[in-house]
Short mmCIF file of C-alpha atoms in Angstrom, two decimals:
data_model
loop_
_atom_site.label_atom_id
_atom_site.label_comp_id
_atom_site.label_asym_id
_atom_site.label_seq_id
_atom_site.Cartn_x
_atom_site.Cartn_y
_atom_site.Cartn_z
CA UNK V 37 -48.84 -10.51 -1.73
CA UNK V 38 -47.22 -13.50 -2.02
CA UNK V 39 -43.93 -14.88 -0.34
CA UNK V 40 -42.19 -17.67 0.17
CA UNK V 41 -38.70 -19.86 -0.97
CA UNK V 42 -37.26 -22.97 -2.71
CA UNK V 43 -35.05 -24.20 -0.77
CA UNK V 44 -32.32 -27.62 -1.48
CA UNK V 45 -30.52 -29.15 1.33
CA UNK V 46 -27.18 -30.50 0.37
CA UNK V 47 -25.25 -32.65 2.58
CA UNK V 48 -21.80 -33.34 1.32
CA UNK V 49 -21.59 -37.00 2.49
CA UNK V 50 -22.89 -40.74 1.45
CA UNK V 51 -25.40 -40.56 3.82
CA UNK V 52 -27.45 -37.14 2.37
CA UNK V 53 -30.89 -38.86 2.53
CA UNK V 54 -30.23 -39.75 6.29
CA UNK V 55 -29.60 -35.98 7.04
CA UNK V 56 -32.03 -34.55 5.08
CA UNK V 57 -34.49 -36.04 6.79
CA UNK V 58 -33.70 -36.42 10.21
CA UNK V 59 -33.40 -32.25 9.87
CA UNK V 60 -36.59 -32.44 8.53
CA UNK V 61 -38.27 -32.22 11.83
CA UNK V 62 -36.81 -28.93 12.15
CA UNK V 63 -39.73 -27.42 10.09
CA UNK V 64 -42.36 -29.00 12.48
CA UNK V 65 -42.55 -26.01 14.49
CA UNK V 66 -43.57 -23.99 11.67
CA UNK V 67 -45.77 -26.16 9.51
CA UNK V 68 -48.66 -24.62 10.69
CA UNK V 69 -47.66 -21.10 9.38
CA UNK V 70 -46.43 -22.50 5.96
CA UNK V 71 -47.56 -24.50 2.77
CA UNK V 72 -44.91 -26.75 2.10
CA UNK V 73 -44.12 -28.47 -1.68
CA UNK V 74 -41.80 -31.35 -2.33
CA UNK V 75 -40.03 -32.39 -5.45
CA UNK V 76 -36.73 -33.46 -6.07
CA UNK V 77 -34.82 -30.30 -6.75
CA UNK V 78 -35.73 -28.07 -4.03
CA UNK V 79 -39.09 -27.55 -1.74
CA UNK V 80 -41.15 -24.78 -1.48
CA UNK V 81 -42.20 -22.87 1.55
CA UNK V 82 -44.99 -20.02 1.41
CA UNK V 83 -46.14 -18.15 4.03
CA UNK V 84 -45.10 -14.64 6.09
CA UNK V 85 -41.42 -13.67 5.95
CA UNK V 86 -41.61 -14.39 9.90
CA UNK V 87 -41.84 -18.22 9.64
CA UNK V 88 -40.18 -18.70 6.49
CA UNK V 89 -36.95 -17.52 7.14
CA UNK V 90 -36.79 -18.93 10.91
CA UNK V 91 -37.66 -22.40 9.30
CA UNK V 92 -34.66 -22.16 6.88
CA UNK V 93 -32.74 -21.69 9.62
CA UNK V 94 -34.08 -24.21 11.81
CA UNK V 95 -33.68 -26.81 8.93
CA UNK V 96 -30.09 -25.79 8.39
CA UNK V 97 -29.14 -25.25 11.92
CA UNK V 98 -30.47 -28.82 12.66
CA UNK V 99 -28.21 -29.92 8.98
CA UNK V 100 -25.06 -28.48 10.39
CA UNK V 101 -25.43 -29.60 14.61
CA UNK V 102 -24.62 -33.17 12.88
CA UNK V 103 -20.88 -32.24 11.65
CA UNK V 104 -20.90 -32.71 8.37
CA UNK V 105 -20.34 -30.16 5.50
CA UNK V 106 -23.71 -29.32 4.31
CA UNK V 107 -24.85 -26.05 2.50
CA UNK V 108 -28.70 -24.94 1.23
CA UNK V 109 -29.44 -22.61 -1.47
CA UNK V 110 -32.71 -20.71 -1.41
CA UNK V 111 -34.44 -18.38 -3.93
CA UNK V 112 -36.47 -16.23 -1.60
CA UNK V 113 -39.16 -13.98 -3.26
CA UNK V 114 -41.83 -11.35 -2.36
CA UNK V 115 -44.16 -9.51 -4.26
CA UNK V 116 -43.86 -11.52 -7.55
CA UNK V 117 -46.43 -9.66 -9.75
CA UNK V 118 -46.70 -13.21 -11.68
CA UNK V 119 -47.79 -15.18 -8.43
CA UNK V 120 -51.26 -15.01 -7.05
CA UNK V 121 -52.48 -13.12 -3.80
CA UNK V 122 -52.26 -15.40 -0.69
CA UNK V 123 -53.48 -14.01 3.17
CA UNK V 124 -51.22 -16.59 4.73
CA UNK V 125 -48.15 -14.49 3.73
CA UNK V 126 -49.75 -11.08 5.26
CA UNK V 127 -47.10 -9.67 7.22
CA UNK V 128 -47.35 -5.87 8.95
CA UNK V 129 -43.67 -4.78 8.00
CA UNK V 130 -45.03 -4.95 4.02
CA UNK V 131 -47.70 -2.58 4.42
CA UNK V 132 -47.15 1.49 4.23
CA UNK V 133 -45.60 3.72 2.24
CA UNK V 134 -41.60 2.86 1.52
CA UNK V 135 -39.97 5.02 4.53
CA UNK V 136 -36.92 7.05 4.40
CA UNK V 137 -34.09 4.34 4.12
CA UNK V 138 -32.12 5.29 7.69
CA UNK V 139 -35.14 4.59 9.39
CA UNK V 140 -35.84 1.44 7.78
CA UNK V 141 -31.91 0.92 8.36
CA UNK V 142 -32.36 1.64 12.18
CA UNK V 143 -35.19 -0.93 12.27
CA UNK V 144 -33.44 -3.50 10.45
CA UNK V 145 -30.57 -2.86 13.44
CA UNK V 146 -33.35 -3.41 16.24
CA UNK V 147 -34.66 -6.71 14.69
CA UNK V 148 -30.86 -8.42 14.48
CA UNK V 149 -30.15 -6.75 17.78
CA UNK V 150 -33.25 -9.47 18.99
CA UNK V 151 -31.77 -12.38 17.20
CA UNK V 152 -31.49 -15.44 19.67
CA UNK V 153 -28.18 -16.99 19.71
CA UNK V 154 -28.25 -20.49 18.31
CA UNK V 155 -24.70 -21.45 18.86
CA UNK V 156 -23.80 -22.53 15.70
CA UNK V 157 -21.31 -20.79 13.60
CA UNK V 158 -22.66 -20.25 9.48
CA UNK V 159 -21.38 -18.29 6.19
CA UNK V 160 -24.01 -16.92 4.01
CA UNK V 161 -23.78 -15.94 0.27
CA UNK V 162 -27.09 -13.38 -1.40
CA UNK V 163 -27.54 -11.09 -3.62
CA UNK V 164 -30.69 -9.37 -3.00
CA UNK V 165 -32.37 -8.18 -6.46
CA UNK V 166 -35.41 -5.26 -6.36
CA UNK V 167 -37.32 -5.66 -9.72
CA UNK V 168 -39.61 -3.04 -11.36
CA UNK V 169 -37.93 0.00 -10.03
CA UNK V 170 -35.45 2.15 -12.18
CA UNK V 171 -33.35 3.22 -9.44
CA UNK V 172 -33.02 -0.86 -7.75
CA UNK V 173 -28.89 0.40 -6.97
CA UNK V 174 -30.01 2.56 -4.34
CA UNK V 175 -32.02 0.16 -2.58
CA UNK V 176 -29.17 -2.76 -3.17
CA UNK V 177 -26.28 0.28 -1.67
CA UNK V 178 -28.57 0.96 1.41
CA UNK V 179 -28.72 -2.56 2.08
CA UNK V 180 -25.21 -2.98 1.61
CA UNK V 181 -24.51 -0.27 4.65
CA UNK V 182 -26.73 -1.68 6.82
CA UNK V 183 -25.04 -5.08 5.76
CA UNK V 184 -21.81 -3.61 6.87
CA UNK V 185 -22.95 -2.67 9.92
CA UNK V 186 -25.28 -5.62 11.06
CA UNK V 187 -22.29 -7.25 12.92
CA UNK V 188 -22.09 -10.33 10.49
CA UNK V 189 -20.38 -8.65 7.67
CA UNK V 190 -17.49 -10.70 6.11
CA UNK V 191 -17.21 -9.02 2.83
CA UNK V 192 -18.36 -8.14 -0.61
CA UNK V 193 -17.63 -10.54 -3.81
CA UNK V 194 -18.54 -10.18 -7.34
CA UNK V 195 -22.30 -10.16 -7.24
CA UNK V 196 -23.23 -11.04 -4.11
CA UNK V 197 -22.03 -10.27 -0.01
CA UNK V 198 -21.01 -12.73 2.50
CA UNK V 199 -22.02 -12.53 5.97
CA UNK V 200 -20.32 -15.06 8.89
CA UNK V 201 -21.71 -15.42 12.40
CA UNK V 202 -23.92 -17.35 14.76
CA UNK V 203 -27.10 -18.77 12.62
CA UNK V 204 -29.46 -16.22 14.81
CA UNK V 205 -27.96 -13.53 13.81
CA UNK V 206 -27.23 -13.82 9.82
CA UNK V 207 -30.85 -15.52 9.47
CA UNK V 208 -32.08 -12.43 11.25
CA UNK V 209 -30.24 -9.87 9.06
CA UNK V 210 -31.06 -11.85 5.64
CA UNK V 211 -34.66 -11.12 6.74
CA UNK V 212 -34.08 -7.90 7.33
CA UNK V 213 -32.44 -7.50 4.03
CA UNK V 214 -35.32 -9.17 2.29
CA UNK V 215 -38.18 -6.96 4.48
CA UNK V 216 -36.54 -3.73 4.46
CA UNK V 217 -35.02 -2.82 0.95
CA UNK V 218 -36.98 -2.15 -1.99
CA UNK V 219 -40.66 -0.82 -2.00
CA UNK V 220 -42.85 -2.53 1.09
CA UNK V 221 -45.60 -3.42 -2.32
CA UNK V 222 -42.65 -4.25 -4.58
CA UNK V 223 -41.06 -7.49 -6.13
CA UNK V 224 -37.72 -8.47 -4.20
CA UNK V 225 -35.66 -11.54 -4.66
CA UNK V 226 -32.84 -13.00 -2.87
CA UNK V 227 -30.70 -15.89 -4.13
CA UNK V 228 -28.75 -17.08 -0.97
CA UNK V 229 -26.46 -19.75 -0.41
CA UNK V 230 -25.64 -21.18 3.51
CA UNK V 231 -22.91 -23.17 4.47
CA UNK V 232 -21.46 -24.78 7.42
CA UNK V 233 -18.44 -27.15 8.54
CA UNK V 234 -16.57 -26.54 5.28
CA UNK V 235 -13.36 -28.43 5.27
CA UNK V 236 -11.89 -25.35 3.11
CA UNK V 237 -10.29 -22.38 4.68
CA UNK V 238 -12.54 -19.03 4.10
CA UNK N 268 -19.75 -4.47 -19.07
CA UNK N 269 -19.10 -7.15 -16.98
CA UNK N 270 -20.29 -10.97 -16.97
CA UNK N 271 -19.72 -13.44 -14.96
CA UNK N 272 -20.79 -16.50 -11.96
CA UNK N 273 -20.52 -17.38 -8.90
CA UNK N 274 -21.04 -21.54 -9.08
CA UNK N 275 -20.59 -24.31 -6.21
CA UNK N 276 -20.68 -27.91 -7.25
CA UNK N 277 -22.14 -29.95 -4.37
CA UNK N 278 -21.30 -33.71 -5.27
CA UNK N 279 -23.82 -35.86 -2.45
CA UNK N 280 -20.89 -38.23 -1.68
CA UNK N 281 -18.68 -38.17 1.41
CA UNK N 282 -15.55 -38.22 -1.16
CA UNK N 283 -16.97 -34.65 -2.06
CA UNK N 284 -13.26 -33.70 -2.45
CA UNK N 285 -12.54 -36.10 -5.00
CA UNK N 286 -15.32 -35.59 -7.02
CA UNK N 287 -14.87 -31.75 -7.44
CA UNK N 288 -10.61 -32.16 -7.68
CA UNK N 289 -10.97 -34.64 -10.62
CA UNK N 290 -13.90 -32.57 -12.43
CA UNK N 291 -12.38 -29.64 -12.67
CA UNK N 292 -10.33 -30.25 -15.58
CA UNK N 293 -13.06 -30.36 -17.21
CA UNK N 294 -12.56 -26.46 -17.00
CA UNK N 295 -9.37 -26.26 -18.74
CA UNK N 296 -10.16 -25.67 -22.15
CA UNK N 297 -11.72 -22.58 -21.25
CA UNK N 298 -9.32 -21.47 -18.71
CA UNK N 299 -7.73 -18.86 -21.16
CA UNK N 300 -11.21 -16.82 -22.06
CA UNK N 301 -11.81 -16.81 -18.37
CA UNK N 302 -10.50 -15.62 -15.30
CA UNK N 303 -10.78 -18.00 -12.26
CA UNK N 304 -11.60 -17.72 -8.67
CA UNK N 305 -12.07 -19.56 -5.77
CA UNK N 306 -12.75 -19.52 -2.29
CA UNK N 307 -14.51 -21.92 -0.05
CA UNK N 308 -18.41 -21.00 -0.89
CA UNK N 309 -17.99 -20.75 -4.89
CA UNK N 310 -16.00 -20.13 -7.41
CA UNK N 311 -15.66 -16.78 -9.76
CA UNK N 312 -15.94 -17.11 -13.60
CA UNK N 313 -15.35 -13.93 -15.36
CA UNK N 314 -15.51 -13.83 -19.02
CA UNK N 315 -17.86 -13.42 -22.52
CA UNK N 316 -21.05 -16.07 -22.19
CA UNK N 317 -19.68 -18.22 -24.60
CA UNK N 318 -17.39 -19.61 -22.13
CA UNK N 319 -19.01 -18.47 -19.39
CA UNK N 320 -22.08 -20.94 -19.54
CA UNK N 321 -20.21 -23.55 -21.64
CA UNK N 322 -17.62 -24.00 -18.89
CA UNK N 323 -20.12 -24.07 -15.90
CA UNK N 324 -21.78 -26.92 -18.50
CA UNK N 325 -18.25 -29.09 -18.56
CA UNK N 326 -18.34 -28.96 -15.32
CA UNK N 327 -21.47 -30.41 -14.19
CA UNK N 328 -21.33 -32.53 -17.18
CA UNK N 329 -17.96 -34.11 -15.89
CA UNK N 330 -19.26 -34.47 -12.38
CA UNK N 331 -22.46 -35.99 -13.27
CA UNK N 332 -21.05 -38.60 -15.17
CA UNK N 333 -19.13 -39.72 -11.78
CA UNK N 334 -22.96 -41.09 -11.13
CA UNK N 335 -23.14 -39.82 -7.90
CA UNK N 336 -26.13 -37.32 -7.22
CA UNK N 337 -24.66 -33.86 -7.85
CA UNK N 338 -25.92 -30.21 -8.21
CA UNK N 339 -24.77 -27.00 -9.20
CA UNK N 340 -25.46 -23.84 -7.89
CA UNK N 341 -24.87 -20.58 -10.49
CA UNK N 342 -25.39 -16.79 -9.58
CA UNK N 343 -25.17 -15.32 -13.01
CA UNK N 344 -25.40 -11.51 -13.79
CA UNK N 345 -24.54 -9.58 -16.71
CA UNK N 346 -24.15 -5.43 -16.62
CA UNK N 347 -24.48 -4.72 -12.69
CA UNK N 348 -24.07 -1.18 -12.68
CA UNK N 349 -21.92 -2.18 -9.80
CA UNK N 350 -19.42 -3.65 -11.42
CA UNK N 351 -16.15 -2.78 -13.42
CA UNK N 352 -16.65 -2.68 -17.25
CA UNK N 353 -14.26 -5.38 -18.12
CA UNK N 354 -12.93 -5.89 -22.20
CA UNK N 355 -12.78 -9.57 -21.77
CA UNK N 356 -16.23 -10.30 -21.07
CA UNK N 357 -17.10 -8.32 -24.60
CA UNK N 358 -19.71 -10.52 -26.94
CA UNK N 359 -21.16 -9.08 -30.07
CA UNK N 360 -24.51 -10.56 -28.65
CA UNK N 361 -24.45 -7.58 -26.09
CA UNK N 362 -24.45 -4.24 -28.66
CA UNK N 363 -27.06 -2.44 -30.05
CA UNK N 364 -30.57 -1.62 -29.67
CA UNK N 365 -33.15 -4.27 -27.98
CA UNK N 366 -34.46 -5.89 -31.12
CA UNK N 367 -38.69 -6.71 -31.01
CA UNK N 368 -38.91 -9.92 -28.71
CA UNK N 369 -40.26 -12.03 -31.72
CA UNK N 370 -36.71 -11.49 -33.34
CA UNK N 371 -35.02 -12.14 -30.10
CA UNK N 372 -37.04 -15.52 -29.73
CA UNK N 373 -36.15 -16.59 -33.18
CA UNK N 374 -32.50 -15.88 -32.68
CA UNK N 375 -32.68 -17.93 -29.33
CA UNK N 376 -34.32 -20.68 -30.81
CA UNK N 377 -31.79 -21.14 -33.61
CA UNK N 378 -29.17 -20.99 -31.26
CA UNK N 379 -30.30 -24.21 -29.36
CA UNK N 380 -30.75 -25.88 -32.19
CA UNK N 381 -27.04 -25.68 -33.09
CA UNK N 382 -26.27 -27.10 -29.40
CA UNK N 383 -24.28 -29.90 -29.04
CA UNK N 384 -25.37 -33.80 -27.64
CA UNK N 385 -23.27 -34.66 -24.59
CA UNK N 386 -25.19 -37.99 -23.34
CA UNK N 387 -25.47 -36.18 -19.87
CA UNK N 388 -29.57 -36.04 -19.21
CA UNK N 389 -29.68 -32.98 -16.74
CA UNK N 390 -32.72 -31.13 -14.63
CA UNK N 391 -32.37 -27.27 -14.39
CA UNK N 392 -34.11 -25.03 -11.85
CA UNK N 393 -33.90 -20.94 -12.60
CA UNK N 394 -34.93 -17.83 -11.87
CA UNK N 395 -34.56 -15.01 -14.43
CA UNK N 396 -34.26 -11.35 -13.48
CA UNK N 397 -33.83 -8.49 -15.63
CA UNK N 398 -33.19 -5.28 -13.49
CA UNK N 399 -33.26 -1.25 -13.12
CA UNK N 400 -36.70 -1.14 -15.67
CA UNK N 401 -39.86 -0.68 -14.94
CA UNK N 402 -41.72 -3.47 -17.63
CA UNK N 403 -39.60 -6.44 -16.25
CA UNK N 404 -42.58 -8.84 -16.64
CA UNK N 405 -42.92 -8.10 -20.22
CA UNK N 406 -39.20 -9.65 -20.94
CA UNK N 407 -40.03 -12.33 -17.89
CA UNK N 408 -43.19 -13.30 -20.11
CA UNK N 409 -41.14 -13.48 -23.45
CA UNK N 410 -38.34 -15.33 -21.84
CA UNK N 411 -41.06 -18.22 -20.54
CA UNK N 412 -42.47 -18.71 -24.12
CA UNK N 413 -39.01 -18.86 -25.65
CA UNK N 414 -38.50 -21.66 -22.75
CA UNK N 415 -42.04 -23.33 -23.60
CA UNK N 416 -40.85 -24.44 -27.38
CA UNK N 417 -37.41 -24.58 -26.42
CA UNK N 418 -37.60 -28.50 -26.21
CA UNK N 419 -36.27 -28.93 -23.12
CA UNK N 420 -39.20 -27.43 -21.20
CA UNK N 421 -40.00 -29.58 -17.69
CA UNK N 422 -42.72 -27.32 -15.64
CA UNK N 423 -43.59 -23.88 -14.48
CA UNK N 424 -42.76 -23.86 -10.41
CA UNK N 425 -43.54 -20.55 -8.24
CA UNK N 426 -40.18 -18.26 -8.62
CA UNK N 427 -39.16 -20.51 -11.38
CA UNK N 428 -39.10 -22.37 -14.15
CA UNK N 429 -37.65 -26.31 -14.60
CA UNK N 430 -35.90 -27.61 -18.13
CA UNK N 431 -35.10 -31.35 -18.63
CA UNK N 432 -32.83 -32.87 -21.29
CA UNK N 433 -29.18 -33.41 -22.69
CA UNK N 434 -26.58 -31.01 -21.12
CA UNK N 435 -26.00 -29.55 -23.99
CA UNK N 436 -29.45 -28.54 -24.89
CA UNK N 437 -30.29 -27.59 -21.76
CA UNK N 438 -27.47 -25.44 -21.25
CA UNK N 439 -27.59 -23.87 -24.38
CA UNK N 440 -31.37 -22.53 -23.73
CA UNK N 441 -30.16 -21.14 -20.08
CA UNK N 442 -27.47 -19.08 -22.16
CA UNK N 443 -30.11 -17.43 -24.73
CA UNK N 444 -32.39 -17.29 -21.51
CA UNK N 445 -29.53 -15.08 -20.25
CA UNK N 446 -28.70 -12.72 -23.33
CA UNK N 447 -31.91 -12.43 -25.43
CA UNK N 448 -34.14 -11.20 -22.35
CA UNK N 449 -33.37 -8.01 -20.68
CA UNK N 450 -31.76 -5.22 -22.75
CA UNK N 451 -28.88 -5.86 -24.25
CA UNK N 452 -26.69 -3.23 -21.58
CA UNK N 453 -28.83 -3.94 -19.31
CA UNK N 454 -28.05 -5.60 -15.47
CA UNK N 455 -30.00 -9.45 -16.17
CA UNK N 456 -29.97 -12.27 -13.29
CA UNK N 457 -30.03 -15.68 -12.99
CA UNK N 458 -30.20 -17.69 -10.05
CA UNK N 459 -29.63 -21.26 -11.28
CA UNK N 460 -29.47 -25.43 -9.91
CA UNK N 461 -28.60 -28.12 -11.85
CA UNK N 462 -28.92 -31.05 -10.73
CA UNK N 463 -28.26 -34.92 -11.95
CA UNK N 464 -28.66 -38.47 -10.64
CA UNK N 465 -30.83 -37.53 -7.59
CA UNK N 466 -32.45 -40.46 -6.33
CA UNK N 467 -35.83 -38.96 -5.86
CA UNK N 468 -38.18 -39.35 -9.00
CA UNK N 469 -39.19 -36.05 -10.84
#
C-alpha cells in the first residue's frame, strides 16, 4: 500500500513566501511519520492516512491563524496500483474485508465525533474518486450520506461537496471519507481544495 | 452527458482582486458556448471541451502575463453518472465505440500539433482518472505514453504527471488527455494545477 498527497499552499498576498514558510513548522510534529518532497508546484507527503491528513491541517490551520486569504489544494491517494509498496503507510483501518457500508458509516461518525476543536473556521471542496470498481457510485452515494450527516455539510456542487466548520472537524471527516469508502485494498483519490478568510461571501 | 470544471485562479499578490477582476475577460469570447458560475471557492464552466479547456487556458494565460506568480486549480469530469445529461456540452469527440488506443494516440497527437503559440511558458500538474471500469490502468498507461511524445512532457511525480511549455501546447495535450483516455461515455477525471511565474526553480 501506498499513501500519501501533493499538497500547494497558496497565500493570496505579496508576502506568500513569508507565510509559506513560517507555517512550515506546522509539519514538524509529524516529520517523523512522513517522507516529505519539495518542488515548486506542490510537495509530497507519504506516510499512514493518520499523519498525513493531521499535517495538512496543521499546515493550513497555522496558514489561516495569520489572517490572510490563503487556500491549499491536495490530491490525496491510496492504493495506487502504479506506486510501489511502502510499510511506512501501514495503517489498521485498510486491512479486512470491505464491511457493510452503515457500519463503516457509523465508524466514520465515531472518528469525527473525536475531532479536537482547533478554533479556526475552514470551507473544504473534494470529490472523492474510487477507481477499479464497476459500481464506484455506490461507494461515492454512501459517502455522500455520511457527508450529510458528519455535521460539516454545506452542500453539494457540480462534481464535488463542500463541507464548512472548525478545521478539526472537516480534516477529520475528509479522512474518514478517504479511509472508509471504496474497497479497504482498493485505489481511492481525493482532489480537495481548503480555504480560509475569503473576502467573498459563500 | 455532461462536461464541465470547477477552476480557482489563485494570483500570489495581495491585489488578488485585481488580478482575477481584470483577467476574466479573457473569458468572454467563450461566454456564449458556456454557462458560468461562481461562488467564493471556484467557479462552474459547463459546456463541450472545446471551450471548456480553451477558456480555463485564456484565463490563466491572461493572468500569467500580469507576471505575478499565479496558479490554477481545475476539477474536470466528463459523464458522472451523477450528473444531468446536458445538450450543450455535446462534442462529436464523445460518440461511438472506444477506438484501439494506438488510434486514439494518433488522433491526440495530431490534435496538439494543430495547437496554437500564445508566448505564455506554463507548468501543469495532473492527475487523470477514468472511472466505473475495472482495467483503469490500461487507459492510465496509454494516456502517460501519449503524454511522453507529446512535447511538452516535464516528469513523472507519484499521483501525477508534470507538462512544461507554451500555453497553448500544453493545454491542448491536457484536453486530448481528457477525451482520448477513458471510454468515450464514460465518467473521466482530472484533477489539474497550473501554475506560472513561481519564484522557485523547477
Amino acid at each position: 500500500m501506498f499513501i500519501g498527497a501533493q499538497i500547494s499552499l497558496y497565500p493570496m498576498t505579496s508576502d506568500f513566501v513569508g507565510v509559506i514558510t513560517t507555517s512550515l513548522s506546522a509539519l514538524d510534529p509529524w516529520r517523523g511519520q512522513l517522507r516529505i518532497e519539495t518542488d515548486d508546484i506542490s510537495t509530497l507527503l507519504v506516510g499512514p492516512p493518520e499523519a498525513v491528513l493531521p499535517a495538512i491541517r496543521d499546515l493550513f490551520v497555522a496558514a489561516a491563524k495569520t489572517g490572510v486569504h490563503v487556500t491549499l489544494h491536495a490530491t490525496l491517494s491510496r492504493g495506487c496500483p502504479g506506486e510501489p509498496d511502502d510499510p511506512m503507510c501501514h495503517t489498521a483501518v485498510l486491512t479486512g474485508p470491505l464491511a457493510p457500508i452503515e457500519e463503516r458509516k457509523a465508524l466514520a461518525h465515531e472518528a469525527v465525533g473525536r475531532a479536537p476543536v482547533l478554533d479556526q473556521a475552514v470551507s473544504a471542496q473534494f470529490s472523492l474518486y474510487t477507481l477499479g470498481i464497476d459500481q464506484h457510485m455506490t461507494e461515492i452515494y454512501g459517502c455522500i450520506d455520511f457527508l450529510k450527516s458528519s455535521g460539516v455539510f454545506d452542500r453539494s456542487k457540480n462534481f464535488c461537496t463542500r463541507l464548512h466548520g472548525d478545521a478539526g472537524a472537516v480534516m477529520a471527516t475528509l479522512e474518514q471519507a478517504f479511509l472508509r469508502f471504496g474497497p479497504p485494498q482498493g485505489h481511492v483519490t481525493i482532489d480537495l481544495t481548503l480555504s480560509a478568510n475569503s473576502p467573498s461571501p459563500r
